[in-house]
Structure formats: C-alpha cells, structure tokens
Coordinates of C-alpha atoms and ligand atoms in Angstrom, one line a residue:
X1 CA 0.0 0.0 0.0
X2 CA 1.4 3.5 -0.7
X3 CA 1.6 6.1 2.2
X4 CA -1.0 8.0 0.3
X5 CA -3.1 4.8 0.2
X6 CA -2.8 4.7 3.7
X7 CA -3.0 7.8 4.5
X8 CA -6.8 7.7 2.8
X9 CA -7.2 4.8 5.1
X10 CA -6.6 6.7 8.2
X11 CA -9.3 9.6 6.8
X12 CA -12.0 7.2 5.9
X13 CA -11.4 5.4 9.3
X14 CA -11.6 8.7 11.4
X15 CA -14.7 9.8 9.2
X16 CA -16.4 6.2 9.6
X17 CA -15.8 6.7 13.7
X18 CA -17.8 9.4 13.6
X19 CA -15.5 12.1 14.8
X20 CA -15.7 14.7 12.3
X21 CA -19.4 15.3 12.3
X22 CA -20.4 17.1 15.7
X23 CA -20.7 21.3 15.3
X24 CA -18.3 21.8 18.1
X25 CA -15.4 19.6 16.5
X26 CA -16.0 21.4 12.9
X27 CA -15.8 25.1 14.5
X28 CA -12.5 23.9 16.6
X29 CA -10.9 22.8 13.1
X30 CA -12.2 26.4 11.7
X31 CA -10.8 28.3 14.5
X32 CA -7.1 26.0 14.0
X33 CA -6.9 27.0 10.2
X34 CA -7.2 30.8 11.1
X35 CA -5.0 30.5 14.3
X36 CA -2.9 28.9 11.4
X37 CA -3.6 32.1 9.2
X38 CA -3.2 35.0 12.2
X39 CA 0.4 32.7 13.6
X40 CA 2.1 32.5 10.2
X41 CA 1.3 35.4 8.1
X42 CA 4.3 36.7 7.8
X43 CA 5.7 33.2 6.6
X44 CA 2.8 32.5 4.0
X45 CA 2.9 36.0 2.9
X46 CA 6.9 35.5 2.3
X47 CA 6.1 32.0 0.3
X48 CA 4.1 33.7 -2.4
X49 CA 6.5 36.1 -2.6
X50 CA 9.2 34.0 -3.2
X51 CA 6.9 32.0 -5.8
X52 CA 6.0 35.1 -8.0
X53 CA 6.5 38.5 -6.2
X54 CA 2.8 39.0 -5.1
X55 CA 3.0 41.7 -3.2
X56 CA 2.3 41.3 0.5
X57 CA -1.0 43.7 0.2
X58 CA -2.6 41.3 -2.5
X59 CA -2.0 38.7 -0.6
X60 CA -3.2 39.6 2.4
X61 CA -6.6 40.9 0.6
X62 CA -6.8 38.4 -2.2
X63 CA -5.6 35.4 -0.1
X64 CA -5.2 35.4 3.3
X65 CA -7.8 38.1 4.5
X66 CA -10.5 36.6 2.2
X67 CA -10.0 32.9 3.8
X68 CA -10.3 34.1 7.2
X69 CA -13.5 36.5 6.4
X70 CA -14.9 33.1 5.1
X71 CA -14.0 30.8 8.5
X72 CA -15.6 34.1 10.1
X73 CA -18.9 33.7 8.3
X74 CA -18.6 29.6 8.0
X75 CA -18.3 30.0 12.3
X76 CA -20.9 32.4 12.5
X77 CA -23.5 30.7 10.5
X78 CA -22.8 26.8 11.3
X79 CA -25.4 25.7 13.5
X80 CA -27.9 27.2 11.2
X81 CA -26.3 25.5 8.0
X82 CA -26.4 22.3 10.1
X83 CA -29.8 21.9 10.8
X84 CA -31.9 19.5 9.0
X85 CA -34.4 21.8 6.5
X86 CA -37.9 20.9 7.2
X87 CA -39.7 20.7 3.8
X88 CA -43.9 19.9 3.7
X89 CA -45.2 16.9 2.6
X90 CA -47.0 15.4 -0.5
X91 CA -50.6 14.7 -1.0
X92 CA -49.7 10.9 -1.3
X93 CA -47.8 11.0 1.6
X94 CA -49.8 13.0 4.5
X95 CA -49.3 12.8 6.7
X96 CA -45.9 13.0 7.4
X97 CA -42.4 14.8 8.8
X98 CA -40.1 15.4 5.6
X99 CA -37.0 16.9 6.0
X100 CA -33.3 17.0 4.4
X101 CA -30.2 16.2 6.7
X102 CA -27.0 17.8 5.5
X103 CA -24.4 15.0 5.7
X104 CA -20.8 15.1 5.2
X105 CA -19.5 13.0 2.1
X106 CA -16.9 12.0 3.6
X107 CA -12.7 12.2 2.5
X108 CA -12.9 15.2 0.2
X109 CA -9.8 15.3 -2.4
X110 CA -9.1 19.7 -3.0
X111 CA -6.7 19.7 -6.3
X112 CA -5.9 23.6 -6.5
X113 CA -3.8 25.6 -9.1
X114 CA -1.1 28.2 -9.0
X115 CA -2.3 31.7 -8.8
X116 CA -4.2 32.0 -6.1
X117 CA -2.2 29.4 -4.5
X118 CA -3.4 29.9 -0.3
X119 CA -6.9 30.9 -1.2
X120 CA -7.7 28.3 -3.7
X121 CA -6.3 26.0 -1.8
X122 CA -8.1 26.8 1.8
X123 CA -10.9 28.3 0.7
X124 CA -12.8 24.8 -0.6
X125 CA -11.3 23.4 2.9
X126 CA -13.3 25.9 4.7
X127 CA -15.9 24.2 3.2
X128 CA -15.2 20.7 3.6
X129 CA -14.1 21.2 7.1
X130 CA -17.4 22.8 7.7
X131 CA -19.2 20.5 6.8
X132 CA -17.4 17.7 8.4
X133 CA -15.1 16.4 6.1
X134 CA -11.9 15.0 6.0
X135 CA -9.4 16.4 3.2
X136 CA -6.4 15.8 1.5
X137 CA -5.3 18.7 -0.4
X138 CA -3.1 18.8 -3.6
X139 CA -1.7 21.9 -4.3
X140 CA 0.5 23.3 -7.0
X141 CA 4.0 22.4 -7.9
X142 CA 4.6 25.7 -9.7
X143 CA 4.5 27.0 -6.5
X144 CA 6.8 25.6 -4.7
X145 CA 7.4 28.1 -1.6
X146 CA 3.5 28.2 -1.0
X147 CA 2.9 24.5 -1.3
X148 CA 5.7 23.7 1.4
X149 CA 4.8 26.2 3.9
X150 CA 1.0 25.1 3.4
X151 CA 2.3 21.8 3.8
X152 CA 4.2 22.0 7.4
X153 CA 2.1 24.3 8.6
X154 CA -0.7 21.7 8.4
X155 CA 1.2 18.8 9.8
X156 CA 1.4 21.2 12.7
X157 CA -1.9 21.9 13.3
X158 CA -3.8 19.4 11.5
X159 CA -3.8 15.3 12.3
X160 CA -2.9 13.5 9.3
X161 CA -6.3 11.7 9.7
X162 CA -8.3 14.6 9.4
X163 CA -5.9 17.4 6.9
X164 CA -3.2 16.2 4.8
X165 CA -1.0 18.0 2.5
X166 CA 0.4 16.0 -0.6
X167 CA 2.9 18.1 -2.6
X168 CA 3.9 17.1 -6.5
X169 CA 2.5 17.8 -10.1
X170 CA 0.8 15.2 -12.4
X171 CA 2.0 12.0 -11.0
X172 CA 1.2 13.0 -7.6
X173 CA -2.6 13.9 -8.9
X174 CA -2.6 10.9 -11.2
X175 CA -2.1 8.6 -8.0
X176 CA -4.2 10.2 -6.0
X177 CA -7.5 10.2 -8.6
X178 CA -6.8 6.6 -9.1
X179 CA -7.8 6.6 -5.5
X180 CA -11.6 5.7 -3.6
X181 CA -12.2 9.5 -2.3
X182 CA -16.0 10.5 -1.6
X183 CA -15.7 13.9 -3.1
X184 CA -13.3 15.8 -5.7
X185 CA -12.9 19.0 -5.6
X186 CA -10.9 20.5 -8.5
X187 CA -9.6 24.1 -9.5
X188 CA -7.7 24.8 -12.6
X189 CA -7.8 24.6 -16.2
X190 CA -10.0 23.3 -18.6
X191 CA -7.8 21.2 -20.2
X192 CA -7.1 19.5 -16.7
X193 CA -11.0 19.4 -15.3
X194 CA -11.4 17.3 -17.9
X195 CA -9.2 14.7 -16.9
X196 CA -10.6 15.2 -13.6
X197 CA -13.6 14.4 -14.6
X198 CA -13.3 11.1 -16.4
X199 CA -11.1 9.5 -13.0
X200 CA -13.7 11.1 -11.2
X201 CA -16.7 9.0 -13.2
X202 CA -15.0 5.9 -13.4
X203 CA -15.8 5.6 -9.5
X204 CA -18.9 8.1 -9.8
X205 CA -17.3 10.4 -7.4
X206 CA -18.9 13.6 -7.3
X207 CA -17.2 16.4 -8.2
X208 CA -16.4 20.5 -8.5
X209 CA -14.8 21.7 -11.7
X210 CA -14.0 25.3 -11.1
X211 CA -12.3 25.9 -14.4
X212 CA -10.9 28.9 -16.7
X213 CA -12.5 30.7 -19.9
X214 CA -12.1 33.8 -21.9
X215 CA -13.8 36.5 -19.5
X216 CA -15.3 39.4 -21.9
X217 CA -15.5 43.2 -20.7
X218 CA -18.0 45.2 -22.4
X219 CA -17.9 48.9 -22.1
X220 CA -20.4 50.7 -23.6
X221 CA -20.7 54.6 -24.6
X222 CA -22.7 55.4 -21.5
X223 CA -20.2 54.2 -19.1
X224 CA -18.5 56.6 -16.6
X225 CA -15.4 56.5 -18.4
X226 CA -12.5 57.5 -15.8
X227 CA -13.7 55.1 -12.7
X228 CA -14.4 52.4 -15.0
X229 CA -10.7 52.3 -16.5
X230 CA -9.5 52.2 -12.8
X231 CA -11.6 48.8 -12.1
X232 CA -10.8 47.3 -15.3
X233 CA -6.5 48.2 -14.8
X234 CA -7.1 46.9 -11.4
X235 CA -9.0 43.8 -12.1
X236 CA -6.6 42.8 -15.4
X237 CA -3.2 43.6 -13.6
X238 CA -4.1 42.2 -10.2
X239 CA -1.6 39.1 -9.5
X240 CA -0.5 40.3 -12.9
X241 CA -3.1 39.4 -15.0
X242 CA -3.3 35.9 -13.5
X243 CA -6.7 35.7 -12.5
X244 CA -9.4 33.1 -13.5
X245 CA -11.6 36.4 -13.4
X246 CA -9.7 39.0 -14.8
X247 CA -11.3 40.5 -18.0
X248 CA -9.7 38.5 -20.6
X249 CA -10.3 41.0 -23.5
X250 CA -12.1 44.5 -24.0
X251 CA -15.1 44.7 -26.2
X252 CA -15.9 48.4 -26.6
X253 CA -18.2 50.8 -28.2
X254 CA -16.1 52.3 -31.0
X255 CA -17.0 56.0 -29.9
X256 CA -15.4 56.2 -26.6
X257 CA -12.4 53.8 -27.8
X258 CA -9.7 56.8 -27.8
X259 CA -10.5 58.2 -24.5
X260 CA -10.9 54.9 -22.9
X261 CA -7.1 53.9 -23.5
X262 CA -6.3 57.3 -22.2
X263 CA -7.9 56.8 -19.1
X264 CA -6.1 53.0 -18.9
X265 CA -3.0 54.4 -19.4
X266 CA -3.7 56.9 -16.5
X267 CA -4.7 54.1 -14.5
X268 CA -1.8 52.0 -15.1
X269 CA 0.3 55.1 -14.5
X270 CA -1.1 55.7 -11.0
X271 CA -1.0 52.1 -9.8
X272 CA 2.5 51.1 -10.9
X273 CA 4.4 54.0 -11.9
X274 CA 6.5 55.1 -14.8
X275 CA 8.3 51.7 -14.5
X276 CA 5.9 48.7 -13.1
X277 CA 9.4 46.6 -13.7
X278 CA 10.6 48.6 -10.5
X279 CA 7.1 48.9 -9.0
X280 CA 7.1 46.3 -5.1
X281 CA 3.3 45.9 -6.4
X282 CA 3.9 44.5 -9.8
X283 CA 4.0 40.3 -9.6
X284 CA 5.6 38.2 -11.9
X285 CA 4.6 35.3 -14.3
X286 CA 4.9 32.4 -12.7
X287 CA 7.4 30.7 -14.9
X288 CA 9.1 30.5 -18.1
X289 CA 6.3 28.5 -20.2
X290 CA 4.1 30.9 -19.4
X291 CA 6.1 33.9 -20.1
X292 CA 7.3 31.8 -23.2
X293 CA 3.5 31.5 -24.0
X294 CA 2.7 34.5 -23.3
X295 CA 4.8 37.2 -25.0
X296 CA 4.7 36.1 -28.5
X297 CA 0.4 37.3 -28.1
X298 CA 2.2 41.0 -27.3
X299 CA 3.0 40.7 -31.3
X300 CA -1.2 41.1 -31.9
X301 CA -2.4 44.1 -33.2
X302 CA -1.4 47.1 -32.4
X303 CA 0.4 47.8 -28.4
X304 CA -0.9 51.1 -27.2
X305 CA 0.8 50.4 -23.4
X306 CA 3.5 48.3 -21.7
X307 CA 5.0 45.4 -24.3
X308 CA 7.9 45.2 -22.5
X309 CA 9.3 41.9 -20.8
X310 CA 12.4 40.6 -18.6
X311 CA 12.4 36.9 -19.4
X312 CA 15.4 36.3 -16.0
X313 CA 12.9 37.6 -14.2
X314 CA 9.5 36.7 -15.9
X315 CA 8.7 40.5 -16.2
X316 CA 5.8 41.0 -18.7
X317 CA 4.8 44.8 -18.4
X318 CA 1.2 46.0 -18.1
X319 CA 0.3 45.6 -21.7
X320 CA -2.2 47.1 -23.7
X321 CA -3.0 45.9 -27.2
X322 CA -5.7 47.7 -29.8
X323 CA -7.6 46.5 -33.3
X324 CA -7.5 42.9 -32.1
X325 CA -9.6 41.0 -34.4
X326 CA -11.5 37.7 -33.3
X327 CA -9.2 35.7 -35.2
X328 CA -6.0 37.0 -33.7
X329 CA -4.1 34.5 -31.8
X330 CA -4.8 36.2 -28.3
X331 CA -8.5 35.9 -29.1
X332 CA -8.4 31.8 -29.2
X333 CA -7.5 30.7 -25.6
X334 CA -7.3 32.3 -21.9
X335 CA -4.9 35.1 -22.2
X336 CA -4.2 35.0 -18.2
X337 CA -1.3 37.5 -18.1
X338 CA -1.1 41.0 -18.2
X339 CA -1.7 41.7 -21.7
X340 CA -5.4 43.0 -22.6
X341 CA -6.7 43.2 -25.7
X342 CA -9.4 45.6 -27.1
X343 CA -12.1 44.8 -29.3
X344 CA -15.2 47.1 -30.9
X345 CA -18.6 46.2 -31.9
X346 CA -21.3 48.1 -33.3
X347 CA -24.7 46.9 -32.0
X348 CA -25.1 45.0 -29.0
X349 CA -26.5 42.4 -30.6
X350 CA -23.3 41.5 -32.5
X351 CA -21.3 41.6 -29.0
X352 CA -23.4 39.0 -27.8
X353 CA -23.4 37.0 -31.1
X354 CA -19.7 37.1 -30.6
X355 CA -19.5 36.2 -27.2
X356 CA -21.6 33.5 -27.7
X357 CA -19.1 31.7 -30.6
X358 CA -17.0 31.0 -27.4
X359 CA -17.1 28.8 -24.5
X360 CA -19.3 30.1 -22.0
X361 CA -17.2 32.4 -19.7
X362 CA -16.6 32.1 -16.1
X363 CA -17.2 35.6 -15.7
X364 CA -18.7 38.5 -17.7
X365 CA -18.1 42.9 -17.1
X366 CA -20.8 45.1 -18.2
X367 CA -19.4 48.8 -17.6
X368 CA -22.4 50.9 -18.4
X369 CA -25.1 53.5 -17.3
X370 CA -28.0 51.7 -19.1
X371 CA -29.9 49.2 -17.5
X372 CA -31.6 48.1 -20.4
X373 CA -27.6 47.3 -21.8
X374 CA -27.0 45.2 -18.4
X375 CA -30.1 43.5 -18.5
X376 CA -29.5 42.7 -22.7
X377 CA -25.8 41.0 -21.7
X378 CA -27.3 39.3 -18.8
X379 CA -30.5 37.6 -20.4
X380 CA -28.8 36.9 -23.4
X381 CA -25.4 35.5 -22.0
X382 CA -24.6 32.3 -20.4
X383 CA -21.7 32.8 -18.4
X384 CA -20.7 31.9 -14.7
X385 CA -21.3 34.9 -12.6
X386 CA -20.1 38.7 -12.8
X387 CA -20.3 42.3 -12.2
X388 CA -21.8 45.7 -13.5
X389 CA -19.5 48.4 -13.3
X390 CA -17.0 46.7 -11.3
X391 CA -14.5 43.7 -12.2
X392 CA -13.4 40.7 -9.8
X393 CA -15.2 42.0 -6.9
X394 CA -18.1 40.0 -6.8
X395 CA -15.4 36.9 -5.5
X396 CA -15.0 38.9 -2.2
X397 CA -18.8 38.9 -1.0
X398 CA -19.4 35.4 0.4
X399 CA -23.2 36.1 0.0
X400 CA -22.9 35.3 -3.6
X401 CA -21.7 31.8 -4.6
X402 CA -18.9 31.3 -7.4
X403 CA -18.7 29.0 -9.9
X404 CA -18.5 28.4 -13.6
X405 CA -20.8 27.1 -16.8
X406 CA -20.5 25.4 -19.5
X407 CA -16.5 24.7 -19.9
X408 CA -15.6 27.2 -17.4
X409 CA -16.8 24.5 -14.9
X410 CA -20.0 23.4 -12.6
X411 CA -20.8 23.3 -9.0
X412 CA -20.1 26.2 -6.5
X413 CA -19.1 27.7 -3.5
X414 CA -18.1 30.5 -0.9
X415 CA -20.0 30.9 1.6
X416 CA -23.1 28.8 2.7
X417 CA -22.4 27.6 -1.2
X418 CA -19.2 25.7 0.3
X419 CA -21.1 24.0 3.2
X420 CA -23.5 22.6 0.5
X421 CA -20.7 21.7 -2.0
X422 CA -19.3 19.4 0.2
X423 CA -22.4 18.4 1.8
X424 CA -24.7 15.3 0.8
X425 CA -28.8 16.6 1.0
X426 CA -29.9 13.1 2.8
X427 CA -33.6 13.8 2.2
X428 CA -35.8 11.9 4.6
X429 CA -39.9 11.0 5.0
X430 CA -40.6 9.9 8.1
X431 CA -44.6 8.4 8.8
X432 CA -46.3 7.3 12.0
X433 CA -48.2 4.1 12.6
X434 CA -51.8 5.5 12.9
X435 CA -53.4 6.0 9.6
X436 CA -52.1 3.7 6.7
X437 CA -54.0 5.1 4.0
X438 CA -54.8 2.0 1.6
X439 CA -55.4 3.4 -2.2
X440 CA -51.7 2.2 -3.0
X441 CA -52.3 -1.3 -2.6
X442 CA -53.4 -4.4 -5.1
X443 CA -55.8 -5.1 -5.5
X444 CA -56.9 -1.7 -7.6
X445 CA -60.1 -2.4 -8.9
X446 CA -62.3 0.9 -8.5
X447 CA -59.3 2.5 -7.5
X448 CA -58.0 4.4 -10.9
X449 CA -60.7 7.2 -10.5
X450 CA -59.8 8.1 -6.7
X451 CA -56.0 8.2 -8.4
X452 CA -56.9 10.0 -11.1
X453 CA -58.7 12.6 -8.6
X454 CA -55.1 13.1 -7.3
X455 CA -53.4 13.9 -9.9
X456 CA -56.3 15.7 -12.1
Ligands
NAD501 P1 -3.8 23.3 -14.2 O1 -5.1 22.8 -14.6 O2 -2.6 23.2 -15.0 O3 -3.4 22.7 -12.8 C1 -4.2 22.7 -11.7 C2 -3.9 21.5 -10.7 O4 -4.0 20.3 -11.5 C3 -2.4 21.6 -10.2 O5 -2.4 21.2 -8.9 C4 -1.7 20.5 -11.1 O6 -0.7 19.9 -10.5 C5 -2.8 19.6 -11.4 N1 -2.6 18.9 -12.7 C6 -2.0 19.4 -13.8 N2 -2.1 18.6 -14.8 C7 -2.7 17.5 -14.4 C8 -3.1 16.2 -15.0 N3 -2.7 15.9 -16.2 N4 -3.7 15.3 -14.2 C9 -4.0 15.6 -12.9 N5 -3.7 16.8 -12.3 C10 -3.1 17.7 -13.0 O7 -4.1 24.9 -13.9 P2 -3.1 26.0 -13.4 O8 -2.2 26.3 -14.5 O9 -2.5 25.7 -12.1 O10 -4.1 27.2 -13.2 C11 -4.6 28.0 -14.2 C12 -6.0 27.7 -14.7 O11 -6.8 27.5 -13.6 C13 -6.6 28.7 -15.6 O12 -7.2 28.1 -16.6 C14 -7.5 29.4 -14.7 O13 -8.6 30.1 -15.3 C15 -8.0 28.3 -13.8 N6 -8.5 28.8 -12.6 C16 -9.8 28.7 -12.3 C17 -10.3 29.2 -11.1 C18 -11.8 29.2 -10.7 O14 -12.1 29.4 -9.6 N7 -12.7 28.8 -11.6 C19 -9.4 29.8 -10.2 C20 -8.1 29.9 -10.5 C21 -7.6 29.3 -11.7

C-alpha cells in the first residue's frame, strides 16, 4: 500500500468513527486554520513572494484576508447551516415529517492551481471542514514556496487523519485520482478538469470543476469612463493578470475607444508608476512556459501600453493591445497574463453574437449606465457569474456563490455555497403508525378514479 493509500485509510477510518461530524469539532478545526492564518502570516505571505512577487497587500486581501473572512462567516452561521431543512409533505404521503439532513461526504480530495495558491487551496477546505469532512489537499508544484509552507504548517496543526497536504505535479494527482475519495474538488484549467472528470466518473465520485474561460468586458458609450478604466487596470493587472476572473479582452463601443485607452494608461500610471518593472506591487509570471507563452500574443495588433518583458525575471509589463480581431491569436485561448486586448462592436446584438461563438465564460463585465444594456448582456449571456461596473469583486462577497458554466466548470461555492458543495442533502420521510391510507395497494379495482382525482 502506498503512504498515500494509507494515509486515505486513516481519513475514511476517522470519518467512519464518527468524529468529524459534531458542530463543536468542525468550529474547533475552523478556528485551527485561522489560528494557522493570524500565527504565520508573515511566513505565508513571504512564500508567495518567493513564488512570483505577489505583493504582501494582494496577498493579504486576495488570499489570506479573504479565507479568514470566510472561516468568520462559516463560524458564524454553522449551526444554522447544520440543521436539518424541514420541507412539507406530498398529498400521497400525508401525513408525514419530511426533511433533508446535511451529511458530510466524507474524504474530500481539493486539487488547486497556481495563482491563487493559499486561497484556492483553503478556501474549498473551509468548506469541507465545515461540513465535516476530511481532506487531503493537492496543491500546485509551480508554487513551490506556498505548497511547502502550506504543507508544514498543516502537519502542525492538523492530524494526518483529518488534513493532509500532498505536494507534486501530475504524478502525484494521477495517484491520488486513481484513489476511492467520496468527493473531488478541482480548481484549474480546462484542459485538466477534464481529466478530472473522467477519473472522477470511473468511481462516480462527485465532483467540482472550477475551471478557466475567456472572460469578456464590455464597455459601452454610457459608461462613466475615468472610474471604470481604474476597475478594469485593477481587475486585469491584479496578480498580474493571472486571474481566472480578470477581463480577458475589452469589447468596446467604437465612440469612446480613444478616450478609454487614455484613461487605462492613467490608470496604469497611477497604480505602478513610470516603470511597473521597479514597482514592489507589480508580480511576476509564474514561470518561463508561461512567459514563453505569453509574450509572442504581445505581437497582436497594435500595443498602445506596456509590451515590454524581462524573461530572467518573468517580467511581462502592463500591456495594452488595440484592433484585435477575433481571429487573432490572443482571441483563441485564456490570455491569463497582463496583456489586454481591445475589441469594438457596433450593436449590442453583434457583441453577444460574438460572445456567444465561445465557450461560455466564467465571468462577464458590463461597464455601463443603461440598464436596459445590463439586462441585454445578462438575459442573453450564459456565463458563470459577474459584475456591473466593477471587475473581480463579486469573488469577495461570500453572499454570492462562485462558480463556472458550461467549460468554465460546474458546482459552486463561498459561503453557505461551500457547506452545500461538500455536503450530501440526505432527504428523509418519516410516517407514523396511525393511519395507513390504503389506495396504493393491489388489488386496484375501483381504485383508478380516486388516483386520477389526485393527480387531475
Ligand atoms: P492546471 O489545470 O494546469 O493545474 C491545476 C492543478 O491540477 C495543479 O495542482 C496541477 O498539479 C494539477 N494537474 C495538472 N495537470 C494534471 C493532470 N494531467 N492530471 C491531474 N492533475 C493535473 O491549472 P493551473 O495552470 O495551475 O491554473 C490556471 C488555470 O486555472 C486557468 O485556466 C484558470 O482560469 C483556472 N482557474 C480557475 C479558477 C476558478 O475558480 N474557476 C481559479 C483559478 C484558476
């Protein structure tokens, strides 16, 4: 048996005694990851530095700060999510008590990427752990510094049986999805969910895909021009552009193109600086094959801002690009990296049409002052969840649950959404012995009509 092998073994035997599942134990482990958070900060925030130069501020709000605001709310609102959900009854069935138990599935198995690589990685634990799971987590090799502080910090706080850490890339996943978990819970690429998936069915284990897409940005001629080019620099040069969220490409309305850019290159200006290269809250790519993949899509159409890279340091500038066409190269896959293209369209109608020839997004931008604009993009696009006049925000209110459609993924969580992710709805009818109503038995001569009464 391999040690992860028996390390599963452990788990499912501390999940089959029973421990995991009382409120009190779940709030304790909750209250160990963010005594884990508040104690090693510093250390975490040094890891992703070390990794890819996130500055300590992004990490703290984007990372850190977010997974202890969600143990916060997960703490808060437990014994409410616990409680079985008293539903009524049926015609058929009355009378009697129905109601739905929330039950933990059991081992969970959290497979997270790169670039968010503490929150994506804790955030679904908050969820299994509420709910009373046991996990073993899988975070990324490409970043090393992260994974090995997230590793031996939770062999410190965490028994083996209940949180384990398994560093490695694709071999170390392959093993482990050849494995008998109860629950996968995946974060990544497309191309990988995929994979994911078909281990995943070959046991029917339930899953999570939370996957990638081409995330559009429409700005339309009403839009407040200045603030919106500060939301959309932010939300595209965050973490450098490495964001499952971040608009992926502009789609503008030709007449307020020019003064658009202008405002974007203000923006960029005031967050990084005449240099970003020098700016302390500038990351980095996270390694040469993306740099390598991403600066030949610089080439595309024509650069208005930034376009210039350091590849011994994975330095890609803030990068601007104009007259992109749909068939450009930077139009066919996720651009994730600090280059933003800009598109026009003419009528709404042929935005959407556009759109539309894609994969459903994971996340859609409307910048506008028309509601009857917003309400055209959100009626007639399919896309995972998003935000009017603002970009990436809607992932920091654990009120609204966050997931993906289509190829950018299925299932969801933050929040409550994360107690019910990696919670089973056990839905129960329970009768009493006084009145056994007898319609349902044989023989049913004479007894179609009284049926057919029912269900008229
Ligand atoms: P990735 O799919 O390459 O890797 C994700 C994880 O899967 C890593 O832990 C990796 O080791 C593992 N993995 C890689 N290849 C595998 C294989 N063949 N078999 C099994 N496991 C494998 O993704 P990434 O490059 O780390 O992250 C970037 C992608 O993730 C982007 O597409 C981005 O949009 C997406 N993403 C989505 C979300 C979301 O919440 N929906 C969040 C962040 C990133």
């Amino acid at each position: 048996m391999s040690d992860y092998a028996e390390l599963l073994k452990q788990q499912k035997e501390n999940f089959l005694s029973g421990a995991t599942k009382s409120v009190s134990y779940r709030k304790e482990q909750l209250k160990k990851l963010k005594q884990l958070l508040k104690e090693n900060e510093e250390a975490l925030t040094d890891a992703v530095h070390m990794d890819f130069k996130k500055p300590p501020f992004e990490t703290f709000g984007t990372e850190i700060g977010l997974v202890i605001g969600e143990i916060n709310y997960a703490l808060k609102n437990l014994d409410e999510w616990v409680k079985p959900e008293k539903v009524p009854t049926s015609i058929v069935n009355f009378p009697s008590d129905n109601y739905i138990l929330k039950e933990p599935y059991g081992t969970a198995l959290i497979i997270s990427p790169w670039n968010y690589p503490i929150q994506l990685t804790l955030l679904p634990l908050v969820g299994a752990l509420a709910a009373g799971n046991t996990a073993f987590i899988k975070p990324s090799e490409l970043t090393p510094h992260t994974s090995g502080a997230l590793s031996d910090l939770m062999a410190l706080y965490f028994p083996q049986d209940l949180v384990t850490v398994t560093e490695g890339g694709v071999e170390t996943s392959s093993e482990l999805l050849a494995m008998d978990f109860d629950y996968i819970f995946f974060t990544g690429s497309t191309r990988v969910g995929k994979i994911i998936m078909q281990s995943a069915a070959a046991r029917l284990i339930p899953v999570t895909l939370e996957l990638g897409g081409k995330t559009p940005c429409i700005v339309d001629e009403t839009a407040e021009l200045e603030i919106s080019a500060k939301r959309i620099a932010w939300g595209k040069f965050v973490n450098a552009g490495q964001t499952c969220v971040a608009p992926d490409y502009l789609l503008v309305h030709p007449s307020i193109k020019e003064e658009l850019v202008g405002y974007l290159k203000t923006a960029v200006h005031s967050l990084y600086g005449d240099d970003p290269e020098q700016s302390e809250d500038y990351s980095r790519i996270i390694d040469q094959n993306h740099f390598q993949r991403l600066t030949p899509l610089i080439e595309n159409g024509d650069l208005v801002l930034g376009g210039q890279t350091n590849a011994a340091t994975n330095y890609i500038a803030p990068t601007i690009i104009d007259n992109i066409t749909w068939d450009d190269p930077v139009m066919q896959d996720e651009v994730f990296g600090p280059i933003l293209p800009i598109l026009t369209y003419s009528d709404l109608q042929e935005a959407v049409t556009q759109i539309r020839k894609a994969p459903r997004p994971l996340a859609l931008y409307v910048f506008t002052s028309e509601d009857d604009t917003e309400k055209f993009f959100l009626e007639n696009v399919s896309f995972g969840g998003g935000a009017i006049n603002d970009t990436i925000a809607h992932l920091g209110n654990h009120h609204l649950s966050f997931g993906g459609v289509g190829t950018s993924g299925f299932g969801s969580y933050h929040g409550k959404a994360s107690f019910d992710s990696f919670s089973h709805q056990k839905s129960i009818m329970k009768k009493n012995f006084l009145v056994d109503i007898p319609i349902r038995y044989a023989p049913y001569e004479g007894k179609m009509k009284w049926l057919k009464t029912i269900f008229r």
